[in-house]
PDB file of C-alpha atoms in Angstrom:
ATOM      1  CA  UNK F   1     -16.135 -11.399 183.053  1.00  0.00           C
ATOM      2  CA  UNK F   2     -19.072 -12.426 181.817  1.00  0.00           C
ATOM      3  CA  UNK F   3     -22.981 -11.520 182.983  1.00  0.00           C
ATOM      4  CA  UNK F   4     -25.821 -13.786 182.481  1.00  0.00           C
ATOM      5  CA  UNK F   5     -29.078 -11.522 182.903  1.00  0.00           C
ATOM      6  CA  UNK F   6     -32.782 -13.554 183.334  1.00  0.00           C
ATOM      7  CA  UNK F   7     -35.848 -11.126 182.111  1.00  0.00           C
ATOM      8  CA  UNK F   8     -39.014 -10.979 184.480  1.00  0.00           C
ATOM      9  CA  UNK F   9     -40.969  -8.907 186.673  1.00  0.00           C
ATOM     10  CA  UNK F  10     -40.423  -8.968 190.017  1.00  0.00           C
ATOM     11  CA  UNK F  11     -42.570  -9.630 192.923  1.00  0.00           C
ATOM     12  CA  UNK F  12     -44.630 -13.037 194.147  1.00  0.00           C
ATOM     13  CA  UNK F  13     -47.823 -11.767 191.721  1.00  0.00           C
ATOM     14  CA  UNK F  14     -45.639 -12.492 188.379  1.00  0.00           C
ATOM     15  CA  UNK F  15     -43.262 -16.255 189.947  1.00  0.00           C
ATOM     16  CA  UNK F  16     -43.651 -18.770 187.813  1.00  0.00           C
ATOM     17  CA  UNK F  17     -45.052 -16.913 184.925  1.00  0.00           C
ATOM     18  CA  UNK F  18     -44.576 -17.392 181.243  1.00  0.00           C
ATOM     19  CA  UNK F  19     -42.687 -14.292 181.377  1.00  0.00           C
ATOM     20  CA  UNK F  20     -40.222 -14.846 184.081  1.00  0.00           C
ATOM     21  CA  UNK F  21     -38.790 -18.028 182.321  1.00  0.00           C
ATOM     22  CA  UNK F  22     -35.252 -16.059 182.424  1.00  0.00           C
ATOM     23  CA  UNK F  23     -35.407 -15.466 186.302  1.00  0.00           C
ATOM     24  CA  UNK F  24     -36.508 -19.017 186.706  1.00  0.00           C
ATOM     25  CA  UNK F  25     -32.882 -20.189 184.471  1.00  0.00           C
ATOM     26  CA  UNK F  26     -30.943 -17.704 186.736  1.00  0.00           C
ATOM     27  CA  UNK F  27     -32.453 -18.994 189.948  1.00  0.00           C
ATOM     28  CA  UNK F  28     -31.335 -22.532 188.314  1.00  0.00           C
ATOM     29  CA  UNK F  29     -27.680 -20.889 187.584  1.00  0.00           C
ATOM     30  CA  UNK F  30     -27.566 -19.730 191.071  1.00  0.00           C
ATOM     31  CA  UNK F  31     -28.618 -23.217 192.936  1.00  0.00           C
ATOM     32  CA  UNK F  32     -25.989 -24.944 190.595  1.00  0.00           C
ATOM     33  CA  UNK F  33     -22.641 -22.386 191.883  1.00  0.00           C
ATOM     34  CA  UNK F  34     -24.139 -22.919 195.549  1.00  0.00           C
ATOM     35  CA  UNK F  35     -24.865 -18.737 195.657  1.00  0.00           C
ATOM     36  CA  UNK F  36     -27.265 -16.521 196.989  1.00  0.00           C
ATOM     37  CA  UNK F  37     -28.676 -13.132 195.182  1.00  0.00           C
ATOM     38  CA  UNK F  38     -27.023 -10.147 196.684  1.00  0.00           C
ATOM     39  CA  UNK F  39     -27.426  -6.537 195.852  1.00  0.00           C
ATOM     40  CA  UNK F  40     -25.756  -4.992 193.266  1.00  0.00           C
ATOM     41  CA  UNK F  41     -24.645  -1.452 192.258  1.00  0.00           C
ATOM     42  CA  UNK F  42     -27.840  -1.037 189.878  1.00  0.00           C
ATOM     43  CA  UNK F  43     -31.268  -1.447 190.897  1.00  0.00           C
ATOM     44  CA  UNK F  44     -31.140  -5.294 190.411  1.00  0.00           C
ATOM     45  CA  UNK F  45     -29.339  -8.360 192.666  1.00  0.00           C
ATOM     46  CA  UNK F  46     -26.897  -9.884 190.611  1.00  0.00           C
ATOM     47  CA  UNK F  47     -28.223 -11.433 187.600  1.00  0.00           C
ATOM     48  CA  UNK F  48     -31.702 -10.559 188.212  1.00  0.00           C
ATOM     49  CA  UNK F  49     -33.049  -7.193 187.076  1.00  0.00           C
ATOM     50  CA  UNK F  50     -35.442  -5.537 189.899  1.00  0.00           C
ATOM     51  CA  UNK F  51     -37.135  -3.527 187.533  1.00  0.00           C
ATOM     52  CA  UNK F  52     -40.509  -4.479 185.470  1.00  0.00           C
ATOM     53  CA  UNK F  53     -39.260  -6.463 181.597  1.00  0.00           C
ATOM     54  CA  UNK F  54     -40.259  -3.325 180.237  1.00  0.00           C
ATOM     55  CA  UNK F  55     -37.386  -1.587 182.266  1.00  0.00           C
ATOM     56  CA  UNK F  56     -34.614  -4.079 182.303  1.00  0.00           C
ATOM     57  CA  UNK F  57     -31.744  -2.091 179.746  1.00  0.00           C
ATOM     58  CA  UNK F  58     -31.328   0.153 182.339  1.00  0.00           C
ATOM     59  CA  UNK F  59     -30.471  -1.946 185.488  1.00  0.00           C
ATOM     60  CA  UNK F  60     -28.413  -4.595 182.909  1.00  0.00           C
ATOM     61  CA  UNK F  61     -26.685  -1.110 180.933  1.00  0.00           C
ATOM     62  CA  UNK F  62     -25.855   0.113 184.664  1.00  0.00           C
ATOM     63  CA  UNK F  63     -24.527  -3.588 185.849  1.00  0.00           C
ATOM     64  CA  UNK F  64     -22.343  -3.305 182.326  1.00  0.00           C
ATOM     65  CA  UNK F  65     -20.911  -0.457 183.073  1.00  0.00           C
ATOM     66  CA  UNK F  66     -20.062  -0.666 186.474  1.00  0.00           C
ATOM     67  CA  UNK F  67     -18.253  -4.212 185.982  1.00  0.00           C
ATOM     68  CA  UNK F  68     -16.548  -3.192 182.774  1.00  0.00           C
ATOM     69  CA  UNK F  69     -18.496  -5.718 180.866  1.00  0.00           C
ATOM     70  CA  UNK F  70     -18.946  -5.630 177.204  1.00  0.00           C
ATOM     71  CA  UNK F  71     -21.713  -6.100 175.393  1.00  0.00           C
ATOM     72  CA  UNK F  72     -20.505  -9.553 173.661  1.00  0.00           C
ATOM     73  CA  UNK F  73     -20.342 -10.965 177.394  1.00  0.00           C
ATOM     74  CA  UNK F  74     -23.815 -10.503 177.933  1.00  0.00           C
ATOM     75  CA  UNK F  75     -26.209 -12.759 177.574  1.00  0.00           C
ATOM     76  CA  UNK F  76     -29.523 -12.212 178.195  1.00  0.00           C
ATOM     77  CA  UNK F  77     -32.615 -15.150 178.865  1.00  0.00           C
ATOM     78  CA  UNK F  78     -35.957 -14.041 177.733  1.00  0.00           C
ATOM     79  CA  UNK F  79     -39.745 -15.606 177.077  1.00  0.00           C
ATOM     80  CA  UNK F  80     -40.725 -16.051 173.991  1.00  0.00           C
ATOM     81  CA  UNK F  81     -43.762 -17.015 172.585  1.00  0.00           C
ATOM     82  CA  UNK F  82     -43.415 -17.448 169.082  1.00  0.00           C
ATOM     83  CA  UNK F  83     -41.396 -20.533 170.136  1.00  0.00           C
ATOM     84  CA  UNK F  84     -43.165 -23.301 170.979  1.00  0.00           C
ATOM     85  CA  UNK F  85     -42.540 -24.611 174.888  1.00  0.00           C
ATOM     86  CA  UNK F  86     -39.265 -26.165 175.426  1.00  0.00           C
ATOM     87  CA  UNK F  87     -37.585 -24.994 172.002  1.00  0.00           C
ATOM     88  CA  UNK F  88     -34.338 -22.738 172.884  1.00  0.00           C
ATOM     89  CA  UNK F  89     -32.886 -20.271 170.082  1.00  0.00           C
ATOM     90  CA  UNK F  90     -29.648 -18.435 170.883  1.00  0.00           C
ATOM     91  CA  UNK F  91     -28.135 -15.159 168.890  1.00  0.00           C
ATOM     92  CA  UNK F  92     -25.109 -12.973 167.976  1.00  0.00           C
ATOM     93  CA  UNK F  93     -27.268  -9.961 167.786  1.00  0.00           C
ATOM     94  CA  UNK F  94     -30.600  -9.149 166.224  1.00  0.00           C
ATOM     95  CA  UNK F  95     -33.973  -7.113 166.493  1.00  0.00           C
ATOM     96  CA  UNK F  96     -36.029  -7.412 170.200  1.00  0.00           C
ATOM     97  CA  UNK F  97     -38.866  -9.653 167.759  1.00  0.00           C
ATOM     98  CA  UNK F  98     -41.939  -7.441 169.793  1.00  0.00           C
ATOM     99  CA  UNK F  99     -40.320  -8.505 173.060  1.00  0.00           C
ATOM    100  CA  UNK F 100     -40.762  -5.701 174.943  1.00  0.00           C
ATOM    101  CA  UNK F 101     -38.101  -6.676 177.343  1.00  0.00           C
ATOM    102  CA  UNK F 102     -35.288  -6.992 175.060  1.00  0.00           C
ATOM    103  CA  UNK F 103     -36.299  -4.092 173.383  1.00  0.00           C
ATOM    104  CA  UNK F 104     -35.596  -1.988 176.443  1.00  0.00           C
ATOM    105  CA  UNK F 105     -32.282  -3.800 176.534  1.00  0.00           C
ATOM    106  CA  UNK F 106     -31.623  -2.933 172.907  1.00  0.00           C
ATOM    107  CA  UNK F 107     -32.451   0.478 173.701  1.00  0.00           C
ATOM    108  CA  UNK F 108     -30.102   0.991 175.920  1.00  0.00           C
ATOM    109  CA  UNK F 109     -27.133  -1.077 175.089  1.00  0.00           C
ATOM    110  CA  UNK F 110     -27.759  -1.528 171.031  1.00  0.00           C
ATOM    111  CA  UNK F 111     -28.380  -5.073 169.113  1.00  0.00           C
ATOM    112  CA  UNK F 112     -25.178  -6.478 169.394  1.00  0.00           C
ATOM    113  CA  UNK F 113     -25.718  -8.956 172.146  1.00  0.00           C
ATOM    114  CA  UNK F 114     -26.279 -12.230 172.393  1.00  0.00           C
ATOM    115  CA  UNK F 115     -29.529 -13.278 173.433  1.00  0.00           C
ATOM    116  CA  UNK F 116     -31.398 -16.797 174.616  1.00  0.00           C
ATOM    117  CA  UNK F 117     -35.284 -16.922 173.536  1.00  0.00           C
ATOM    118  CA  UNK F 118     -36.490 -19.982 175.682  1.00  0.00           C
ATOM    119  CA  UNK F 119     -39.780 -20.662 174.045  1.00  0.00           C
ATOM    120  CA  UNK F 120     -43.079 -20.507 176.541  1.00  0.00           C
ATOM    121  CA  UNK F 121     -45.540 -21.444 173.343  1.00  0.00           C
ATOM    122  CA  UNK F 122     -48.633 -18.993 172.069  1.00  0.00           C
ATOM    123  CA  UNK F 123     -51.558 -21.092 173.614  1.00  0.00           C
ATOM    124  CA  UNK F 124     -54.877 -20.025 172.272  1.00  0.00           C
ATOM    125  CA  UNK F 125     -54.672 -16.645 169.315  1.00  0.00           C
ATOM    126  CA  UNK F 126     -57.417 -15.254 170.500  1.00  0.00           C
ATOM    127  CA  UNK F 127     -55.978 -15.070 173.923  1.00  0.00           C
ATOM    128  CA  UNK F 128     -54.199 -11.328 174.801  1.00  0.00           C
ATOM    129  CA  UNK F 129     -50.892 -11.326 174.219  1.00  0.00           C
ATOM    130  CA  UNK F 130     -50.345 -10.311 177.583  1.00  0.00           C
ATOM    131  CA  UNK F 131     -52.256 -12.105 179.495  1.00  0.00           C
ATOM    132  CA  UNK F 132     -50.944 -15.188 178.378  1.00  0.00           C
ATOM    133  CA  UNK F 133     -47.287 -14.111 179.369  1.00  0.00           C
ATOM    134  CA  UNK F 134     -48.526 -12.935 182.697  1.00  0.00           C
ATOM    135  CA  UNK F 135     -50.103 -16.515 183.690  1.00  0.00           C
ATOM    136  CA  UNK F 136     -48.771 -19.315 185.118  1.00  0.00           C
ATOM    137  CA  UNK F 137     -48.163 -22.734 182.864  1.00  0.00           C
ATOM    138  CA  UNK F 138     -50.268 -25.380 183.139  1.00  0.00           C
ATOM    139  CA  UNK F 139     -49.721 -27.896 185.492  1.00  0.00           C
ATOM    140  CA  UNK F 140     -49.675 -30.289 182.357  1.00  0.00           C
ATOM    141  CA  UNK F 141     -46.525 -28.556 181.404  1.00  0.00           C
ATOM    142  CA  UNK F 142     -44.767 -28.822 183.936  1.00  0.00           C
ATOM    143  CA  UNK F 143     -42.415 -31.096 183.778  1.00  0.00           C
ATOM    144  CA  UNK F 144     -41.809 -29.860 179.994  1.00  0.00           C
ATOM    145  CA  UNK F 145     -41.003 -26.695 182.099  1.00  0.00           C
ATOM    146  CA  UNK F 146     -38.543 -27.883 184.261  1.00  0.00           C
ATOM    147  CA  UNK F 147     -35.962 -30.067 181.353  1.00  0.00           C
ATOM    148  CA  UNK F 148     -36.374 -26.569 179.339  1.00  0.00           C
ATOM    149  CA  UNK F 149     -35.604 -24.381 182.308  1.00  0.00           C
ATOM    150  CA  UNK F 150     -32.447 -26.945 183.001  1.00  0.00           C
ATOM    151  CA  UNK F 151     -31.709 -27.077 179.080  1.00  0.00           C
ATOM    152  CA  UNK F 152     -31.586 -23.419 179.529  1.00  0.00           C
ATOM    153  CA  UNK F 153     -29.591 -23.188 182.092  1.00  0.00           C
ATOM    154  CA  UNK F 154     -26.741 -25.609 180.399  1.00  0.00           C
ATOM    155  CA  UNK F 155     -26.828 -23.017 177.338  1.00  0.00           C
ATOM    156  CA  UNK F 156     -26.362 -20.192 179.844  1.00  0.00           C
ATOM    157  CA  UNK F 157     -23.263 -22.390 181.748  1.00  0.00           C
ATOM    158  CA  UNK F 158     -22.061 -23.131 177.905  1.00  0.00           C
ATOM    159  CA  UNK F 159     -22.237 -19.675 176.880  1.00  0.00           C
ATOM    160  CA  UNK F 160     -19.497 -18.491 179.636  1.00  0.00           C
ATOM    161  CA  UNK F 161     -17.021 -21.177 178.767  1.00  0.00           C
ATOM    162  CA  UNK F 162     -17.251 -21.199 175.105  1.00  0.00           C
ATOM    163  CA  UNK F 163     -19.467 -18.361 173.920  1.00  0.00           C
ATOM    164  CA  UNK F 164     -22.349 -17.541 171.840  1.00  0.00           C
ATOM    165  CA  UNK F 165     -21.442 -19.595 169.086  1.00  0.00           C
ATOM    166  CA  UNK F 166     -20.946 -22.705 170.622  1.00  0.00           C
ATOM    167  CA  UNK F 167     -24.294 -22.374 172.366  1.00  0.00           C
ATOM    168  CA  UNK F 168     -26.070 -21.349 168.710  1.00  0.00           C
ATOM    169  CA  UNK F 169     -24.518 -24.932 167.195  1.00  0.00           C
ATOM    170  CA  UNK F 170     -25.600 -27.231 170.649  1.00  0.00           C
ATOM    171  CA  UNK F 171     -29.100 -25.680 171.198  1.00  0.00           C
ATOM    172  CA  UNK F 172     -30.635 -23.940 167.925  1.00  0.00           C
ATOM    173  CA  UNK F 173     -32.655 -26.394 165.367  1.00  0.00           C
ATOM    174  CA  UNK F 174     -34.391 -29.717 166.376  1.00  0.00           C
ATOM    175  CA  UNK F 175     -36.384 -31.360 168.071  1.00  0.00           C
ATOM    176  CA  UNK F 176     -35.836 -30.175 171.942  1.00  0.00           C
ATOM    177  CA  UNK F 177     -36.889 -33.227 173.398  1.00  0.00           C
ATOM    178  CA  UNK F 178     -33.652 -34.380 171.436  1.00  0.00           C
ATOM    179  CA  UNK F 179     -31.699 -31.525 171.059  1.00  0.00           C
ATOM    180  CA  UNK F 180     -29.093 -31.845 174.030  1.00  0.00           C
TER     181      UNK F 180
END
């Protein structure tokens, strides 16, 4: 069994954020299989962590365990800005980079786990860091948001049928506006 979690904050004040790029690929997930959210045995519905990003090892370390999962069958979608929009980088294992939300999940589970970055760009330095996760794209970007939230979503679907690597040699490097 494998578990695909999205990274976000939940609640209508933080949809379509920067930040909740990974419930946004899970939501795609879920309208591909035809399947609705449900409640699960961890303070999350299935796929989607109910706690804030800051929080999200422990509802994904209590889905884990509770399903027998390993850690190498996880794959977890986060934000990240120090991609620019559309770009997609997958890992093995590594460091949380400053995001906060992986570095909850790290905490709790360790850095052996594959992750997918799905890059939401910087915008403007002397923006807060924060601020610009919390707000919505542009409406210029969104239909750059939509092929990278689908791309994202075919890296997820590629990552239960053939695993980490396979996803690392179709999606890392290149342009993404070529990179299939």
């Amino acid at each position: 069994m494998k578990l695909v979690a999205g990274l976000g904050n939940p609640g209508p004040k933080y949809k379509a954020t920067r930040h909740n790029i990974g419930f946004e690929v899970i939501d795609e997930l879920a309208r591909r299989a035809s399947i609705a959210f449900e409640s699960a045995p961890a303070d999350a519905l299935l796929g989607k962590p109910l706690t804030f990003m800051n929080h999200s090892g422990q509802a994904i370390g209590e889905l884990l365990r509770y399903f027998k999962i390993e850690g190498g069958d996880l794959l977890v979608v986060v934000d990240e800005v120090h991609l620019p929009l559309g770009k997609l980088r997958a890992r093995a294992r590594g460091s949380a980079g400053g995001h906060n939300g992986l570095k909850s999940v790290i905490a709790h589970l360790g850095d052996e786990l594959p992750r997918l970055r799905v890059g939401v760009g910087r915008g403007d330095s002397q923006r807060d860091m924060a601020d610009h996760v919390l707000a919505k794209f542009d409406k210029s970007e969104a239909a750059e948001v939509e092929r990278m939230t689908l791309r994202a979503a075919d890296a997820a679907e590629m990552f239960i049928t053939s695993g980490i690597a396979a996803v690392m040699n179709a999606f890392n490097g290149g342009d993404p506006a070529t990179t299939e």
